[in-house]
PDB file of N, CA and C in Angstrom:
ATOM      1  N   MET A 124      12.662 -37.885  19.847  1.00 51.00           N
ATOM      2  CA  MET A 124      11.934 -36.607  20.040  1.00 51.00           C
ATOM      3  C   MET A 124      11.774 -35.818  18.841  1.00 51.00           C
ATOM      4  N   ILE A 125      10.590 -35.146  18.679  1.00 53.00           N
ATOM      5  CA  ILE A 125      10.194 -34.524  17.410  1.00 53.00           C
ATOM      6  C   ILE A 125      10.720 -33.198  17.436  1.00 53.00           C
ATOM      7  N   ASP A 126      11.394 -32.785  16.400  1.00 56.00           N
ATOM      8  CA  ASP A 126      11.905 -31.297  16.165  1.00 56.00           C
ATOM      9  C   ASP A 126      10.539 -30.567  15.880  1.00 56.00           C
ATOM     10  N   HIS A 127      10.264 -29.580  16.723  1.00 53.00           N
ATOM     11  CA  HIS A 127       9.083 -28.712  16.607  1.00 53.00           C
ATOM     12  C   HIS A 127       9.278 -27.801  15.478  1.00 53.00           C
ATOM     13  N   ALA A 128      10.429 -27.388  14.967  1.00 52.00           N
ATOM     14  CA  ALA A 128      10.452 -26.504  13.909  1.00 52.00           C
ATOM     15  C   ALA A 128      10.297 -27.188  12.603  1.00 52.00           C
ATOM     16  N   ALA A 129      10.753 -28.526  12.475  1.00 54.00           N
ATOM     17  CA  ALA A 129      10.581 -29.219  11.333  1.00 54.00           C
ATOM     18  C   ALA A 129       9.126 -29.686  11.233  1.00 54.00           C
ATOM     19  N   ALA A 130       8.517 -30.025  12.369  1.00 51.00           N
ATOM     20  CA  ALA A 130       7.152 -30.479  12.438  1.00 51.00           C
ATOM     21  C   ALA A 130       6.229 -29.340  12.039  1.00 51.00           C
ATOM     22  N   HIS A 131       6.603 -28.153  12.421  1.00 51.00           N
ATOM     23  CA  HIS A 131       5.792 -26.786  12.043  1.00 51.00           C
ATOM     24  C   HIS A 131       5.764 -26.635  10.577  1.00 51.00           C
ATOM     25  N   ALA A 132       7.071 -26.690  10.195  1.00 47.00           N
ATOM     26  CA  ALA A 132       7.325 -26.412   8.701  1.00 47.00           C
ATOM     27  C   ALA A 132       6.661 -27.573   7.753  1.00 47.00           C
ATOM     28  N   ALA A 133       6.643 -28.818   8.227  1.00 51.00           N
ATOM     29  CA  ALA A 133       6.141 -29.927   7.520  1.00 51.00           C
ATOM     30  C   ALA A 133       4.417 -29.830   7.364  1.00 51.00           C
ATOM     31  N   ALA A 134       4.041 -29.101   8.752  1.00 57.00           N
ATOM     32  CA  ALA A 134       2.545 -29.228   8.589  1.00 57.00           C
ATOM     33  C   ALA A 134       1.725 -28.586   7.483  1.00 57.00           C
ATOM     34  N   ARG A 135       2.265 -27.645   6.848  1.00 63.00           N
ATOM     35  CA  ARG A 135       1.692 -27.207   5.604  1.00 63.00           C
ATOM     36  C   ARG A 135       1.951 -27.909   4.421  1.00 63.00           C
ATOM     37  N   ASP A 136       2.863 -29.034   4.565  1.00 65.00           N
ATOM     38  CA  ASP A 136       3.217 -29.818   3.263  1.00 65.00           C
ATOM     39  C   ASP A 136       2.647 -31.267   3.285  1.00 65.00           C
ATOM     40  N   ASN A 137       1.717 -31.558   4.169  1.00 68.00           N
ATOM     41  CA  ASN A 137       1.119 -32.935   4.123  1.00 68.00           C
ATOM     42  C   ASN A 137      -0.388 -32.800   3.624  1.00 68.00           C
ATOM     43  N   LEU A 138      -0.839 -33.994   3.287  1.00 72.00           N
ATOM     44  CA  LEU A 138      -2.215 -34.187   2.641  1.00 72.00           C
ATOM     45  C   LEU A 138      -3.209 -33.972   3.758  1.00 72.00           C
ATOM     46  N   PHE A 139      -3.292 -34.935   4.617  1.00 80.00           N
ATOM     47  CA  PHE A 139      -4.389 -34.751   5.420  1.00 80.00           C
ATOM     48  C   PHE A 139      -3.626 -34.635   7.054  1.00 80.00           C
ATOM     49  N   GLY A 140      -2.494 -34.814   7.210  1.00 85.00           N
ATOM     50  CA  GLY A 140      -1.956 -34.778   8.331  1.00 85.00           C
ATOM     51  C   GLY A 140      -2.065 -36.053   9.337  1.00 85.00           C
ATOM     52  N   ILE A 141      -2.474 -37.133   8.693  1.00 90.00           N
ATOM     53  CA  ILE A 141      -2.571 -38.303   9.422  1.00 90.00           C
ATOM     54  C   ILE A 141      -1.365 -38.958   9.904  1.00 90.00           C
ATOM     55  N   CYS A 142      -0.417 -39.093   9.100  1.00 90.00           N
ATOM     56  CA  CYS A 142       0.870 -39.671   9.504  1.00 90.00           C
ATOM     57  C   CYS A 142       1.626 -38.587  10.567  1.00 90.00           C
ATOM     58  N   ALA A 143       1.343 -37.263  10.297  1.00 88.00           N
ATOM     59  CA  ALA A 143       1.966 -36.470  11.247  1.00 88.00           C
ATOM     60  C   ALA A 143       1.229 -36.490  12.604  1.00 88.00           C
ATOM     61  N   ALA A 144      -0.059 -36.654  12.665  1.00 88.00           N
ATOM     62  CA  ALA A 144      -0.714 -36.814  13.996  1.00 88.00           C
ATOM     63  C   ALA A 144      -0.302 -37.895  14.613  1.00 88.00           C
ATOM     64  N   LEU A 145      -0.232 -39.170  13.891  1.00 89.00           N
ATOM     65  CA  LEU A 145       0.149 -40.401  14.646  1.00 89.00           C
ATOM     66  C   LEU A 145       1.486 -40.408  14.987  1.00 89.00           C
ATOM     67  N   GLY A 146       2.335 -39.763  14.096  1.00 89.00           N
ATOM     68  CA  GLY A 146       3.776 -39.752  14.824  1.00 89.00           C
ATOM     69  C   GLY A 146       3.893 -38.940  15.898  1.00 89.00           C
ATOM     70  N   GLU A 147       3.045 -37.717  16.020  1.00 88.00           N
ATOM     71  CA  GLU A 147       3.077 -36.869  17.127  1.00 88.00           C
ATOM     72  C   GLU A 147       2.650 -37.775  18.369  1.00 88.00           C
ATOM     73  N   ASP A 148       1.587 -38.289  18.232  1.00 86.00           N
ATOM     74  CA  ASP A 148       1.036 -39.145  19.258  1.00 86.00           C
ATOM     75  C   ASP A 148       2.036 -40.259  19.808  1.00 86.00           C
ATOM     76  N   PHE A 149       2.472 -40.944  18.986  1.00 88.00           N
ATOM     77  CA  PHE A 149       3.280 -42.147  19.347  1.00 88.00           C
ATOM     78  C   PHE A 149       4.848 -41.861  19.385  1.00 88.00           C
ATOM     79  N   GLY A 150       5.249 -40.597  19.168  1.00 90.00           N
ATOM     80  CA  GLY A 150       6.664 -40.138  19.278  1.00 90.00           C
ATOM     81  C   GLY A 150       7.482 -40.736  18.206  1.00 90.00           C
ATOM     82  N   VAL A 151       6.914 -41.050  16.859  1.00 92.00           N
ATOM     83  CA  VAL A 151       7.550 -41.520  15.777  1.00 92.00           C
ATOM     84  C   VAL A 151       7.865 -40.483  14.748  1.00 92.00           C
ATOM     85  N   ASN A 152       8.714 -40.531  13.936  1.00 92.00           N
ATOM     86  CA  ASN A 152       9.001 -39.407  12.953  1.00 92.00           C
ATOM     87  C   ASN A 152       8.029 -39.805  11.772  1.00 92.00           C
ATOM     88  N   PRO A 153       7.204 -38.871  11.419  1.00 91.00           N
ATOM     89  CA  PRO A 153       6.074 -39.193  10.269  1.00 91.00           C
ATOM     90  C   PRO A 153       6.676 -39.560   8.877  1.00 91.00           C
ATOM     91  N   VAL A 154       7.951 -39.351   8.731  1.00 91.00           N
ATOM     92  CA  VAL A 154       8.621 -39.729   7.335  1.00 91.00           C
ATOM     93  C   VAL A 154       8.704 -41.321   7.423  1.00 91.00           C
ATOM     94  N   TRP A 155       8.881 -41.852   8.520  1.00 94.00           N
ATOM     95  CA  TRP A 155       8.695 -43.377   8.659  1.00 94.00           C
ATOM     96  C   TRP A 155       7.489 -43.976   8.366  1.00 94.00           C
ATOM     97  N   LEU A 156       6.476 -43.291   8.978  1.00 92.00           N
ATOM     98  CA  LEU A 156       5.118 -43.691   8.627  1.00 92.00           C
ATOM     99  C   LEU A 156       4.639 -43.615   7.310  1.00 92.00           C
ATOM    100  N   ARG A 157       4.991 -42.398   6.649  1.00 91.00           N
ATOM    101  CA  ARG A 157       4.666 -42.220   5.105  1.00 91.00           C
ATOM    102  C   ARG A 157       5.327 -43.187   4.208  1.00 91.00           C
ATOM    103  N   LEU A 158       6.709 -43.478   4.576  1.00 94.00           N
ATOM    104  CA  LEU A 158       7.364 -44.572   3.866  1.00 94.00           C
ATOM    105  C   LEU A 158       6.543 -45.951   3.860  1.00 94.00           C
ATOM    106  N   ALA A 159       6.311 -46.286   5.136  1.00 94.00           N
ATOM    107  CA  ALA A 159       5.469 -47.558   5.317  1.00 94.00           C
ATOM    108  C   ALA A 159       4.212 -47.427   4.531  1.00 94.00           C
ATOM    109  N   LEU A 160       3.569 -46.295   4.474  1.00 93.00           N
ATOM    110  CA  LEU A 160       2.405 -46.257   3.798  1.00 93.00           C
ATOM    111  C   LEU A 160       2.683 -46.290   2.305  1.00 93.00           C
ATOM    112  N   ALA A 161       3.540 -45.674   1.827  1.00 93.00           N
ATOM    113  CA  ALA A 161       4.103 -45.762   0.179  1.00 93.00           C
ATOM    114  C   ALA A 161       4.367 -47.085   0.019  1.00 93.00           C
ATOM    115  N   ILE A 162       5.073 -47.997   0.771  1.00 95.00           N
ATOM    116  CA  ILE A 162       5.463 -49.354   0.513  1.00 95.00           C
ATOM    117  C   ILE A 162       4.156 -50.184   0.368  1.00 95.00           C
ATOM    118  N   ALA A 163       3.380 -49.872   1.524  1.00 94.00           N
ATOM    119  CA  ALA A 163       2.136 -50.791   1.632  1.00 94.00           C
ATOM    120  C   ALA A 163       1.152 -50.531   0.436  1.00 94.00           C
ATOM    121  N   LEU A 164       1.194 -49.373  -0.175  1.00 93.00           N
ATOM    122  CA  LEU A 164       0.384 -49.006  -1.238  1.00 93.00           C
ATOM    123  C   LEU A 164       0.714 -49.848  -2.548  1.00 93.00           C
ATOM    124  N   LEU A 165       1.860 -50.200  -2.629  1.00 95.00           N
ATOM    125  CA  LEU A 165       2.422 -51.106  -3.686  1.00 95.00           C
ATOM    126  C   LEU A 165       1.695 -52.424  -3.611  1.00 95.00           C
ATOM    127  N   PHE A 166       1.376 -52.876  -2.615  1.00 94.00           N
ATOM    128  CA  PHE A 166       0.925 -54.228  -2.386  1.00 94.00           C
ATOM    129  C   PHE A 166      -0.661 -54.384  -2.470  1.00 94.00           C
ATOM    130  N   ASP A 167      -1.264 -53.553  -1.877  1.00 93.00           N
ATOM    131  CA  ASP A 167      -2.759 -53.521  -1.749  1.00 93.00           C
ATOM    132  C   ASP A 167      -3.301 -52.310  -1.496  1.00 93.00           C
ATOM    133  N   LEU A 168      -3.637 -51.580  -2.840  1.00 93.00           N
ATOM    134  CA  LEU A 168      -4.146 -50.195  -2.798  1.00 93.00           C
ATOM    135  C   LEU A 168      -5.387 -49.948  -1.981  1.00 93.00           C
ATOM    136  N   GLU A 169      -6.263 -50.745  -2.154  1.00 95.00           N
ATOM    137  CA  GLU A 169      -7.806 -50.566  -1.633  1.00 95.00           C
ATOM    138  C   GLU A 169      -7.741 -50.751  -0.128  1.00 95.00           C
ATOM    139  N   LYS A 170      -7.123 -51.646   0.422  1.00 95.00           N
ATOM    140  CA  LYS A 170      -7.035 -51.969   1.799  1.00 95.00           C
ATOM    141  C   LYS A 170      -6.186 -50.898   2.663  1.00 95.00           C
ATOM    142  N   VAL A 171      -5.044 -50.463   1.897  1.00 93.00           N
ATOM    143  CA  VAL A 171      -4.100 -49.522   2.480  1.00 93.00           C
ATOM    144  C   VAL A 171      -5.022 -48.011   2.585  1.00 93.00           C
ATOM    145  N   LEU A 172      -5.760 -47.722   1.551  1.00 93.00           N
ATOM    146  CA  LEU A 172      -6.415 -46.419   1.398  1.00 93.00           C
ATOM    147  C   LEU A 172      -7.642 -46.578   2.473  1.00 93.00           C
ATOM    148  N   THR A 173      -8.244 -47.659   2.473  1.00 95.00           N
ATOM    149  CA  THR A 173      -9.227 -47.750   3.576  1.00 95.00           C
ATOM    150  C   THR A 173      -8.863 -47.652   4.870  1.00 95.00           C
ATOM    151  N   THR A 174      -7.736 -48.298   5.176  1.00 94.00           N
ATOM    152  CA  THR A 174      -7.029 -48.244   6.515  1.00 94.00           C
ATOM    153  C   THR A 174      -6.668 -46.651   6.912  1.00 94.00           C
ATOM    154  N   TYR A 175      -6.106 -46.017   5.806  1.00 92.00           N
ATOM    155  CA  TYR A 175      -5.720 -44.523   5.996  1.00 92.00           C
ATOM    156  C   TYR A 175      -6.843 -43.744   6.236  1.00 92.00           C
ATOM    157  N   ALA A 176      -7.906 -43.865   5.564  1.00 93.00           N
ATOM    158  CA  ALA A 176      -9.064 -43.118   5.841  1.00 93.00           C
ATOM    159  C   ALA A 176      -9.800 -43.406   7.341  1.00 93.00           C
ATOM    160  N   ALA A 177      -9.632 -44.789   7.631  1.00 94.00           N
ATOM    161  CA  ALA A 177     -10.062 -45.140   9.008  1.00 94.00           C
ATOM    162  C   ALA A 177      -9.262 -44.433  10.226  1.00 94.00           C
ATOM    163  N   LEU A 178      -7.939 -44.490   9.814  1.00 93.00           N
ATOM    164  CA  LEU A 178      -7.024 -43.710  10.849  1.00 93.00           C
ATOM    165  C   LEU A 178      -7.346 -42.214  10.904  1.00 93.00           C
ATOM    166  N   GLY A 179      -7.595 -41.646   9.580  1.00 91.00           N
ATOM    167  CA  GLY A 179      -8.049 -40.320   9.639  1.00 91.00           C
ATOM    168  C   GLY A 179      -9.195 -39.857  10.342  1.00 91.00           C
ATOM    169  N   VAL A 180     -10.093 -40.817  10.250  1.00 92.00           N
ATOM    170  CA  VAL A 180     -11.356 -40.626  11.343  1.00 92.00           C
ATOM    171  C   VAL A 180     -11.112 -40.815  12.826  1.00 92.00           C
ATOM    172  N   VAL A 181     -10.198 -41.677  12.947  1.00 91.00           N
ATOM    173  CA  VAL A 181      -9.759 -41.898  14.536  1.00 91.00           C
ATOM    174  C   VAL A 181      -8.893 -40.647  14.902  1.00 91.00           C
ATOM    175  N   VAL A 182      -7.989 -40.114  14.149  1.00 90.00           N
ATOM    176  CA  VAL A 182      -7.323 -39.006  14.508  1.00 90.00           C
ATOM    177  C   VAL A 182      -8.261 -37.715  14.486  1.00 90.00           C
ATOM    178  N   LEU A 183      -9.208 -37.665  13.814  1.00 89.00           N
ATOM    179  CA  LEU A 183     -10.188 -36.404  13.840  1.00 89.00           C
ATOM    180  C   LEU A 183     -10.951 -36.496  15.065  1.00 89.00           C
ATOM    181  N   VAL A 184     -11.526 -37.716  15.343  1.00 89.00           N
ATOM    182  CA  VAL A 184     -12.304 -37.910  16.614  1.00 89.00           C
ATOM    183  C   VAL A 184     -11.428 -37.674  17.766  1.00 89.00           C
ATOM    184  N   SER A 185     -10.305 -38.207  17.722  1.00 86.00           N
ATOM    185  CA  SER A 185      -9.400 -38.025  19.126  1.00 86.00           C
ATOM    186  C   SER A 185      -9.066 -36.544  19.159  1.00 86.00           C
ATOM    187  N   ARG A 186      -8.840 -35.905  18.131  1.00 86.00           N
ATOM    188  CA  ARG A 186      -8.296 -34.403  18.222  1.00 86.00           C
ATOM    189  C   ARG A 186      -9.641 -33.571  18.714  1.00 86.00           C
ATOM    190  N   LEU A 187     -10.939 -34.050  18.425  1.00 88.00           N
ATOM    191  CA  LEU A 187     -12.074 -33.275  18.723  1.00 88.00           C
ATOM    192  C   LEU A 187     -12.154 -33.558  20.177  1.00 88.00           C
ATOM    193  N   ILE A 188     -12.203 -34.856  20.590  1.00 89.00           N
ATOM    194  CA  ILE A 188     -12.546 -35.137  21.968  1.00 89.00           C
ATOM    195  C   ILE A 188     -11.724 -34.577  22.902  1.00 89.00           C
ATOM    196  N   VAL A 189     -10.251 -34.797  22.707  1.00 83.00           N
ATOM    197  CA  VAL A 189      -9.095 -34.400  23.549  1.00 83.00           C
ATOM    198  C   VAL A 189      -8.195 -33.598  22.722  1.00 83.00           C
ATOM    199  N   PRO A 190      -8.449 -32.259  22.739  1.00 79.00           N
ATOM    200  CA  PRO A 190      -7.426 -31.423  21.789  1.00 79.00           C
ATOM    201  C   PRO A 190      -6.104 -31.461  22.402  1.00 79.00           C
ATOM    202  N   ASN A 191      -4.985 -31.403  21.494  1.00 66.00           N
ATOM    203  CA  ASN A 191      -3.643 -31.389  21.900  1.00 66.00           C
ATOM    204  C   ASN A 191      -3.213 -30.113  22.507  1.00 66.00           C
ATOM    205  N   PRO A 192      -2.938 -29.880  23.727  1.00 64.00           N
ATOM    206  CA  PRO A 192      -2.592 -28.709  24.285  1.00 64.00           C
ATOM    207  C   PRO A 192      -1.358 -28.175  23.946  1.00 64.00           C
ATOM    208  N   LYS A 193      -1.300 -26.822  23.612  1.00 63.00           N
ATOM    209  CA  LYS A 193      -0.035 -26.043  23.149  1.00 63.00           C
ATOM    210  C   LYS A 193       0.842 -26.055  24.149  1.00 63.00           C
ATOM    211  N   PRO A 194       2.181 -26.331  24.026  1.00 59.00           N
ATOM    212  CA  PRO A 194       3.134 -26.208  25.204  1.00 59.00           C
ATOM    213  C   PRO A 194       3.366 -24.756  25.526  1.00 59.00           C
ATOM    214  N   SER A 195       3.029 -24.355  26.765  1.00 54.00           N
ATOM    215  CA  SER A 195       3.118 -22.963  27.083  1.00 54.00           C
ATOM    216  C   SER A 195       4.539 -22.769  27.740  1.00 54.00           C
ATOM    217  N   SER A 196       5.203 -23.709  27.921  1.00 53.00           N
ATOM    218  CA  SER A 196       6.549 -23.413  28.617  1.00 53.00           C
ATOM    219  C   SER A 196       7.619 -22.881  27.472  1.00 53.00           C
ATOM    220  N   ILE A 197       7.265 -23.202  26.180  1.00 54.00           N
ATOM    221  CA  ILE A 197       8.316 -22.695  25.200  1.00 54.00           C
ATOM    222  C   ILE A 197       8.166 -21.237  25.119  1.00 54.00           C
ATOM    223  N   ASN A 198       7.175 -20.548  25.293  1.00 53.00           N
ATOM    224  CA  ASN A 198       7.071 -19.076  25.180  1.00 53.00           C
ATOM    225  C   ASN A 198       7.163 -18.405  26.421  1.00 53.00           C
ATOM    226  N   ALA A 199       7.027 -19.223  27.721  1.00 52.00           N
ATOM    227  CA  ALA A 199       6.940 -18.437  28.783  1.00 52.00           C
ATOM    228  C   ALA A 199       8.404 -17.996  29.396  1.00 52.00           C
ATOM    229  N   ALA A 200       8.368 -16.969  30.000  1.00 53.00           N
ATOM    230  CA  ALA A 200       9.635 -16.571  30.725  1.00 53.00           C
ATOM    231  C   ALA A 200       9.991 -17.194  31.866  1.00 53.00           C
ATOM    232  N   PRO A 201      11.253 -17.377  32.030  1.00 53.00           N
ATOM    233  CA  PRO A 201      11.775 -18.247  33.215  1.00 53.00           C
ATOM    234  C   PRO A 201      11.304 -17.462  34.511  1.00 53.00           C
ATOM    235  N   SER A 202      11.028 -18.169  35.559  1.00 54.00           N
ATOM    236  CA  SER A 202      10.609 -17.830  36.801  1.00 54.00           C
ATOM    237  C   SER A 202      11.759 -17.076  37.546  1.00 54.00           C
ATOM    238  N   THR A 203      11.472 -16.288  38.493  1.00 52.00           N
ATOM    239  CA  THR A 203      12.582 -15.535  39.189  1.00 52.00           C
ATOM    240  C   THR A 203      13.398 -16.535  39.796  1.00 52.00           C
ATOM    241  N   SER A 204      12.737 -17.694  40.500  1.00 55.00           N
ATOM    242  CA  SER A 204      13.661 -18.519  41.394  1.00 55.00           C
ATOM    243  C   SER A 204      14.667 -19.194  40.440  1.00 55.00           C
ATOM    244  N   ALA A 205      14.231 -19.521  39.210  1.00 54.00           N
ATOM    245  CA  ALA A 205      15.182 -20.116  38.268  1.00 54.00           C
ATOM    246  C   ALA A 205      16.268 -19.188  37.802  1.00 54.00           C
ATOM    247  N   THR A 206      15.911 -18.024  37.579  1.00 57.00           N
ATOM    248  CA  THR A 206      16.834 -16.891  37.101  1.00 57.00           C
ATOM    249  C   THR A 206      17.905 -16.567  38.393  1.00 57.00           C
ATOM    250  N   GLY A 207      17.285 -16.720  39.411  1.00 58.00           N
ATOM    251  CA  GLY A 207      18.296 -16.312  40.558  1.00 58.00           C
ATOM    252  C   GLY A 207      19.328 -17.441  40.736  1.00 58.00           C
ATOM    253  N   SER A 208      18.772 -18.705  40.605  1.00 62.00           N
ATOM    254  CA  SER A 208      19.863 -19.785  40.739  1.00 62.00           C
ATOM    255  C   SER A 208      20.861 -19.877  39.514  1.00 62.00           C
ATOM    256  N   ILE A 209      20.404 -19.371  38.402  1.00 62.00           N
ATOM    257  CA  ILE A 209      21.427 -19.296  37.327  1.00 62.00           C
ATOM    258  C   ILE A 209      22.419 -18.211  37.530  1.00 62.00           C
ATOM    259  N   ASP A 210      21.907 -17.145  38.106  1.00 62.00           N
ATOM    260  CA  ASP A 210      22.758 -15.898  38.407  1.00 62.00           C
ATOM    261  C   ASP A 210      23.750 -16.433  39.494  1.00 62.00           C
ATOM    262  N   THR A 211      23.395 -17.178  40.305  1.00 61.00           N
ATOM    263  CA  THR A 211      24.173 -17.733  41.434  1.00 61.00           C
ATOM    264  C   THR A 211      25.348 -18.563  40.792  1.00 61.00           C
ATOM    265  N   GLU A 212      24.820 -19.424  39.831  1.00 64.00           N
ATOM    266  CA  GLU A 212      25.734 -20.579  39.235  1.00 64.00           C
ATOM    267  C   GLU A 212      26.893 -19.730  38.344  1.00 64.00           C
ATOM    268  N   PHE A 213      26.493 -18.533  37.647  1.00 61.00           N
ATOM    269  CA  PHE A 213      27.356 -17.816  36.807  1.00 61.00           C
ATOM    270  C   PHE A 213      28.472 -17.141  37.852  1.00 61.00           C
ATOM    271  N   ARG A 214      27.860 -16.641  39.011  1.00 62.00           N
ATOM    272  CA  ARG A 214      28.841 -16.044  40.030  1.00 62.00           C
ATOM    273  C   ARG A 214      29.688 -16.991  40.439  1.00 62.00           C
ATOM    274  N   LYS A 215      29.532 -18.296  40.839  1.00 64.00           N
ATOM    275  CA  LYS A 215      30.266 -19.283  41.286  1.00 64.00           C
ATOM    276  C   LYS A 215      31.334 -19.586  40.167  1.00 64.00           C
ATOM    277  N   ALA A 216      30.999 -19.562  38.929  1.00 63.00           N
ATOM    278  CA  ALA A 216      31.945 -20.019  37.862  1.00 63.00           C
ATOM    279  C   ALA A 216      32.867 -19.009  37.526  1.00 63.00           C
ATOM    280  N   ALA A 217      32.562 -17.748  37.801  1.00 60.00           N
ATOM    281  CA  ALA A 217      33.433 -16.561  37.718  1.00 60.00           C
ATOM    282  C   ALA A 217      34.309 -16.440  38.756  1.00 60.00           C
TER     283      ALA A 217
END
């Protein structure tokens, strides 16, 4: 699972966000993708940069066609039924 606080802080520290977007889409920590990219760059610079640019285009097109919805449940207030059951559980525990 991705830590959203760390992902938000890292969003301003990346180059094009390709590894971060792929990590978000596939549930992988972007650091591992960046590490694999850095290691691959040591072997074949031209092919890796071409693949990185192609992935960037794929990510851009996918984000334009199907935008990633913002999770509304994080900022939403709990429903009254959930609050009522929580109060009942606390009363039982006391």
